[in-house]
Amino acid sequence: MFVLRNVGKLLFGSSNQESMIELPQGQLFLVRPLSPKGYSELIFKDSSIRIRRTAQDFQYQLVVQRVYEEGEAELLAEEEGEDIDGDAESLAVERDEKTFLLDEALHFRVENRESSGRVLAWRDLSGDAGDVYEFVCDNTITKAQVEQFELVARHCQYERKYRKPYTTASDDDLAQFDFVDQPIPQASPIHSPTLARSLGSPDSMSPNRLTSPTPKREKAFALDETPVKKERSNRPPTPTSHPEAREILAAEVAELHFFDFPSGAFVLQDASVTATVTETGNWQYWLQIGSADRDWLGVAVTADLNPVFNFEFLSFIFNQFAEDGSAYSWLLRFKDQPALERFQEGFLQALWEQLNEMKWSKIKDKDRDYVADAFNELTMEDVPEEEEEEEEEEPEEEDEGPASEHYDSDEEEDDVDAKPKDTDVNKQLAVGYKHDRSFVVRGSKIGVFKHTPNNHLEFSTNISKVQTPDGQLFSPKKVMLHNEDRNMILQKDNDPNRLYRMDLEYGKVVDEWKVHDDIPVVTFAPENKFAQMTHEPTFLGVSHNALYRVDPRMSGSKLVDSQLKQYASKNDFSAIATTGKGHIAVASNKGDVRLFDRLGINAKTHIPALGEAIIGLDVSADGRWVLATCRTYLLLIDALQKSGKNEGKLGFEKSFAADQKPQPRRLALTPEHVAQFAYETGKGVNFTPAKFNTGEDSDETSIITATGPYIVEWSLKKVLGGKKAPYMIKRYTDDVKADDFKFGSDKNVIVALPHEVNMVDRARLKKPTRESIAGDFGVSGGRTPGRLSTRDSGRYKLGRDDVVKEY
C-alpha cells in the first residue's frame, strides 16, 4: 500500500489550489539526451502526478509528488534527523515534490509505447536543450485516464494563454497544444547517471532498484552535482541504416578521411567511396557515404553538419553527431573541381530546402551562387602562423572570487554566495554605457554589479522584486537600459503588447506602456546605437511583420502610426539593431536581413537568407559591418558599396545593384573544433547573440559570443585577412548564459554564468587547441585524464602537405 506523506496545506495550499485530476502511480525521470551529466536519471521511483489550481485565475500547476510506502516517510525522516513538524516539513515537501507552471512552453505531450506503457513528457525549461521530464505511468493506469489528463492539460494551457475559460475554445484552438511533433526520448533507468543522494534512501535499499551502485569516487562528484566525464571513442562510429531514397541529388567518388583527436589531423579511411545526397521525405535529406565493401556513415542533412567547402584542397569537411551526443569530423577529398562543384550543388540544394522548406529551383541563379559562396572558405592561404600582434604583457590577475550574490533583500554586506539556494539562474545581461554598471536578470530579481578601476566586478545592490505597478511579480523576458542608464525597459513573458519602465534609482517598475492592441513587440532596440547615453525617450520595436517607433510620451498606445512599416506577409522578424546615425537593420527567423535608412519606408537593401533563423543582430557604429547570429554560425556582412554609381555609400543609404549584393562572411567554428567541443561537453554548437566591442571613440575590433561553457572571441582583423580559425576561446565549468564587452573596451568581457558574474581579461583567452578546449579543470571540470598531450595536438591549419595524414 502506498500513501502520500501527510503534509496538509503545504501540499494542497488554500482551498482554491484544489487538485483537478490525478494519475496515482508512476515513475518520474529526467532525461538528458545531449547532456554530459548522463542520459537518464530516476527522480521518483514511486510517485503520482496531478494538475491543480493556483490562487491566480487561469493559472495551473503540474505537480509530481513522491509516494511512500506506509511508514517509509517516518523512517526516512528519522534517518535524516528530521522532525516532521515545522520548517523540516516544508523542506521535505521541496524534496519530495516537483512543481511546474502548466504553460505551452513545456510542450506537454503523451506517448503510448508497447515496451513501457503510457508516458507523459514535458520540457525541463531550466535545463539544457533537449532535456525532458518523463512520467512513466504504472500499468494499472488506463488509456482513458491518460487521455482525460491530457485533455485537462490542454484546457489549462488554453486558459493561461488567452485568460478566458476553455469552454470558449474550439477544437482548433486546443489543437495548438498538441505537441506530437516533439519525439519523446526513451528513459533508460538502467543507464542512469550515478547521482546519489547525500543520505541513503529507501529506494537505494530496494531489491528492485533500477540504478547501479555508486562508486565512492563518483559519489563525491554527485554530491557536488558535477558530472563525471564519459570517455568517448576516438574511432569512427558504427554506421546506421539509411532511409529509402526518393531522388538522388548528387553522387560523387571521393577519398574519405576521419579527424583523429590525438594527432589533430585527418587520417585516410578509404581511398574510394561514393558520397550520395538523396531526398528521403518531405524536406528531409540524407548524406550516405560508402564503398563497394562497406557503408561508412549516413547522416541527415541539417545545419548541425557545419559544412565547409574548400576548393583549394578539393575538400568538403562536416560533422557527424552520434546518438550519445558524441561528435566526429570527416573530410571528403574529390578528384577534381567539377566533381566537387556537382557535389556542392546537390548538398546545398538539400540543406537549403531542408532549412527553408522551399524548392531550390525557385530561387534565382545569383542567389544560389550567394548561398554557395557563403559556405566556401573565402581564403585558404598556406602561410605559417604569425605571432600574435597583441602586446606581450601579463594579463591582469583575474578575480577568481565569485562576483555573484544570491540576490536576497536581507543579505549582509559581506555575504557572498556563488551557489544561491534558489532555483533561478542568471539569464540576461545588460552592460551600462553611461555608468560603470552591469545588470544581471535572475528570475524576478536583478543584480547590480559595479565595474572597479582594476577591471573586476563588485556586487553593488539587488533589486529583489520585479513586479508590475499593480503588484504582479514577473521574470523579465528581455531588458534594455534607457535614458542615461537611469531606466530599464522590461518585457513580461506572455504579455507581448506591453512594456514596463523600471526606475533604477528606486529599483521599481513605475510605468506600464501599452504599445498597441494588435501589434505585439517581438523585440526592441535603442533609437541609435548610443541613445541610452542621452535623454532620448523613444526607441524602436518590431513585431513579426512590422517595424515601428515607440514613444512613451504619447497618451494611450505608444506606437507612432506615422513611423510604422507593416508588411502584408509574415516576415517573421526576430532581431533589430541600429547604427550611430540611427540607421536600422532588421533580421528574421527566415534568415534574411533588411537595411533601412529610416522608419516608415521600404528597406534599401535586402540580404537573402542562407536558411538558419537569425537570433541576434548587431551593427558597427559607422554602419559598415552587420553581424547576425545563427545557432551554428555568425554572418559578418560588409554594407559598404565598392563600385557602381553608389560607390562609397552604405547599403542602409542606397540600394546595392542587383548583381552586387554584399557577400556575407560565414564565421563558424572549424568542424574539427566543433567535434572537439562536443567530445568534451556532449553538446553541439548553440551560439549566444554575438556582439561587437563598442564605444563612442573606439573602433570595432572584436566579436564576442559563447556556446555551452565556451567564450569565443573573433578578431575582426584576422577574419578580414582570411585567417583559418581566427578566434580565441576560454572554457568555464558551467554554460555561459550571457556575455558582452565592457563599454569602451575590447579587452574586458563580462560573463554571466548560471550562478556567477565575472569580468575576464581578453588576454586570458587562448588559441583553440585540444588542451584549451578540454579546460584545465581536472576530472571534476570535464577533462579526462590520460589523454595524449603533444605539441601538435591542437593543430587545425589545413596545409597543402598535411591536410590529411595516411596510415
mmCIF file of N, CA, C and O in Angstrom, residues 433-465:
data_model
loop_
_atom_site.group_PDB
_atom_site.id
_atom_site.type_symbol
_atom_site.label_atom_id
_atom_site.label_comp_id
_atom_site.label_asym_id
_atom_site.label_seq_id
_atom_site.Cartn_x
_atom_site.Cartn_y
_atom_site.Cartn_z
ATOM 1 N N TYR A 433 26.280 51.845 -20.468
ATOM 2 C CA TYR A 433 27.099 52.709 -21.313
ATOM 3 C C TYR A 433 27.516 53.976 -20.567
ATOM 4 O O TYR A 433 28.654 54.406 -20.620
ATOM 5 N N LYS A 434 26.574 54.593 -19.878
ATOM 6 C CA LYS A 434 26.810 55.877 -19.225
ATOM 7 C C LYS A 434 27.570 55.707 -17.919
ATOM 8 O O LYS A 434 28.411 56.524 -17.563
ATOM 9 N N HIS A 435 27.247 54.666 -17.181
ATOM 10 C CA HIS A 435 27.882 54.430 -15.886
ATOM 11 C C HIS A 435 28.476 53.019 -15.867
ATOM 12 O O HIS A 435 28.025 52.132 -16.579
ATOM 13 N N ASP A 436 29.484 52.836 -15.050
ATOM 14 C CA ASP A 436 30.171 51.544 -14.982
ATOM 15 C C ASP A 436 29.365 50.561 -14.143
ATOM 16 O O ASP A 436 29.707 50.266 -12.988
ATOM 17 N N ARG A 437 28.278 50.085 -14.723
ATOM 18 C CA ARG A 437 27.416 49.131 -14.040
ATOM 19 C C ARG A 437 27.001 48.035 -15.028
ATOM 20 O O ARG A 437 26.872 48.277 -16.227
ATOM 21 N N SER A 438 26.792 46.840 -14.505
ATOM 22 C CA SER A 438 26.186 45.764 -15.266
ATOM 23 C C SER A 438 25.016 45.221 -14.476
ATOM 24 O O SER A 438 25.052 45.174 -13.237
ATOM 25 N N PHE A 439 23.980 44.808 -15.192
ATOM 26 C CA PHE A 439 22.743 44.352 -14.571
ATOM 27 C C PHE A 439 22.465 42.927 -15.050
ATOM 28 O O PHE A 439 22.473 42.655 -16.249
ATOM 29 N N VAL A 440 22.211 42.041 -14.105
ATOM 30 C CA VAL A 440 22.004 40.631 -14.422
ATOM 31 C C VAL A 440 20.626 40.212 -13.931
ATOM 32 O O VAL A 440 20.297 40.363 -12.748
ATOM 33 N N VAL A 441 19.811 39.695 -14.861
ATOM 34 C CA VAL A 441 18.455 39.243 -14.529
ATOM 35 C C VAL A 441 18.520 37.800 -14.060
ATOM 36 O O VAL A 441 19.105 36.943 -14.714
ATOM 37 N N ARG A 442 17.886 37.573 -12.912
ATOM 38 C CA ARG A 442 17.845 36.231 -12.322
ATOM 39 C C ARG A 442 16.445 36.014 -11.766
ATOM 40 O O ARG A 442 16.101 36.500 -10.704
ATOM 41 N N GLY A 443 15.609 35.304 -12.536
ATOM 42 C CA GLY A 443 14.220 35.136 -12.119
ATOM 43 C C GLY A 443 13.541 36.492 -12.045
ATOM 44 O O GLY A 443 13.577 37.284 -12.994
ATOM 45 N N SER A 444 12.912 36.804 -10.927
ATOM 46 C CA SER A 444 12.259 38.095 -10.740
ATOM 47 C C SER A 444 13.150 39.057 -9.960
ATOM 48 O O SER A 444 12.665 39.994 -9.328
ATOM 49 N N LYS A 445 14.455 38.814 -10.000
ATOM 50 C CA LYS A 445 15.425 39.680 -9.326
ATOM 51 C C LYS A 445 16.411 40.217 -10.350
ATOM 52 O O LYS A 445 16.625 39.628 -11.398
ATOM 53 N N ILE A 446 17.022 41.351 -10.022
ATOM 54 C CA ILE A 446 18.066 41.935 -10.859
ATOM 55 C C ILE A 446 19.245 42.283 -9.962
ATOM 56 O O ILE A 446 19.104 43.061 -9.010
ATOM 57 N N GLY A 447 20.411 41.707 -10.241
ATOM 58 C CA GLY A 447 21.625 42.033 -9.511
ATOM 59 C C GLY A 447 22.368 43.152 -10.207
ATOM 60 O O GLY A 447 22.464 43.193 -11.434
ATOM 61 N N VAL A 448 22.895 44.089 -9.431
ATOM 62 C CA VAL A 448 23.621 45.238 -9.968
ATOM 63 C C VAL A 448 25.089 45.106 -9.556
ATOM 64 O O VAL A 448 25.400 44.929 -8.372
ATOM 65 N N PHE A 449 25.995 45.185 -10.550
ATOM 66 C CA PHE A 449 27.416 44.997 -10.308
ATOM 67 C C PHE A 449 28.194 46.219 -10.795
ATOM 68 O O PHE A 449 27.941 46.741 -11.879
ATOM 69 N N LYS A 450 29.125 46.657 -9.980
ATOM 70 C CA LYS A 450 29.950 47.826 -10.292
ATOM 71 C C LYS A 450 31.246 47.381 -10.939
ATOM 72 O O LYS A 450 31.858 46.393 -10.527
ATOM 73 N N HIS A 451 31.686 48.116 -11.980
ATOM 74 C CA HIS A 451 32.969 47.853 -12.620
ATOM 75 C C HIS A 451 34.042 48.613 -11.846
ATOM 76 O O HIS A 451 33.996 49.839 -11.772
ATOM 77 N N THR A 452 35.002 47.914 -11.282
ATOM 78 C CA THR A 452 36.030 48.571 -10.489
ATOM 79 C C THR A 452 37.135 49.101 -11.393
ATOM 80 O O THR A 452 37.275 48.666 -12.540
ATOM 81 N N PRO A 453 37.955 50.062 -10.887
ATOM 82 C CA PRO A 453 39.040 50.618 -11.709
ATOM 83 C C PRO A 453 40.039 49.575 -12.190
ATOM 84 O O PRO A 453 40.672 49.757 -13.223
ATOM 85 N N ASN A 454 40.195 48.471 -11.445
ATOM 86 C CA ASN A 454 41.133 47.427 -11.883
ATOM 87 C C ASN A 454 40.435 46.332 -12.680
ATOM 88 O O ASN A 454 40.896 45.199 -12.755
ATOM 89 N N ASN A 455 39.291 46.683 -13.290
ATOM 90 C CA ASN A 455 38.573 45.790 -14.209
ATOM 91 C C ASN A 455 38.123 44.486 -13.557
ATOM 92 O O ASN A 455 38.283 43.404 -14.120
ATOM 93 N N HIS A 456 37.550 44.605 -12.390
ATOM 94 C CA HIS A 456 36.860 43.498 -11.748
ATOM 95 C C HIS A 456 35.409 43.911 -11.559
ATOM 96 O O HIS A 456 35.036 45.061 -11.811
ATOM 97 N N LEU A 457 34.600 42.964 -11.150
ATOM 98 C CA LEU A 457 33.207 43.246 -10.829
ATOM 99 C C LEU A 457 33.010 43.184 -9.322
ATOM 100 O O LEU A 457 33.560 42.315 -8.653
ATOM 101 N N GLU A 458 32.198 44.095 -8.823
ATOM 102 C CA GLU A 458 31.895 44.140 -7.397
ATOM 103 C C GLU A 458 30.390 44.247 -7.223
ATOM 104 O O GLU A 458 29.747 45.105 -7.831
ATOM 105 N N PHE A 459 29.836 43.349 -6.429
ATOM 106 C CA PHE A 459 28.389 43.391 -6.206
ATOM 107 C C PHE A 459 28.012 44.718 -5.565
ATOM 108 O O PHE A 459 28.612 45.145 -4.579
ATOM 109 N N SER A 460 27.008 45.385 -6.118
ATOM 110 C CA SER A 460 26.604 46.696 -5.628
ATOM 111 C C SER A 460 25.299 46.640 -4.855
ATOM 112 O O SER A 460 25.228 47.043 -3.700
ATOM 113 N N THR A 461 24.251 46.150 -5.505
ATOM 114 C CA THR A 461 22.959 46.088 -4.837
ATOM 115 C C THR A 461 22.076 45.078 -5.542
ATOM 116 O O THR A 461 22.486 44.475 -6.527
ATOM 117 N N ASN A 462 20.892 44.935 -5.030
ATOM 118 C CA ASN A 462 19.980 43.936 -5.552
ATOM 119 C C ASN A 462 18.574 44.518 -5.638
ATOM 120 O O ASN A 462 18.108 45.184 -4.707
ATOM 121 N N ILE A 463 17.936 44.317 -6.774
ATOM 122 C CA ILE A 463 16.515 44.649 -6.928
ATOM 123 C C ILE A 463 15.777 43.334 -6.727
ATOM 124 O O ILE A 463 15.780 42.465 -7.604
ATOM 125 N N SER A 464 15.178 43.168 -5.561
ATOM 126 C CA SER A 464 14.716 41.842 -5.143
ATOM 127 C C SER A 464 13.380 41.442 -5.742
ATOM 128 O O SER A 464 13.068 40.256 -5.804
ATOM 129 N N LYS A 465 12.572 42.417 -6.162
ATOM 130 C CA LYS A 465 11.264 42.069 -6.706
ATOM 131 C C LYS A 465 10.970 42.896 -7.947
ATOM 132 O O LYS A 465 10.822 44.112 -7.869
#
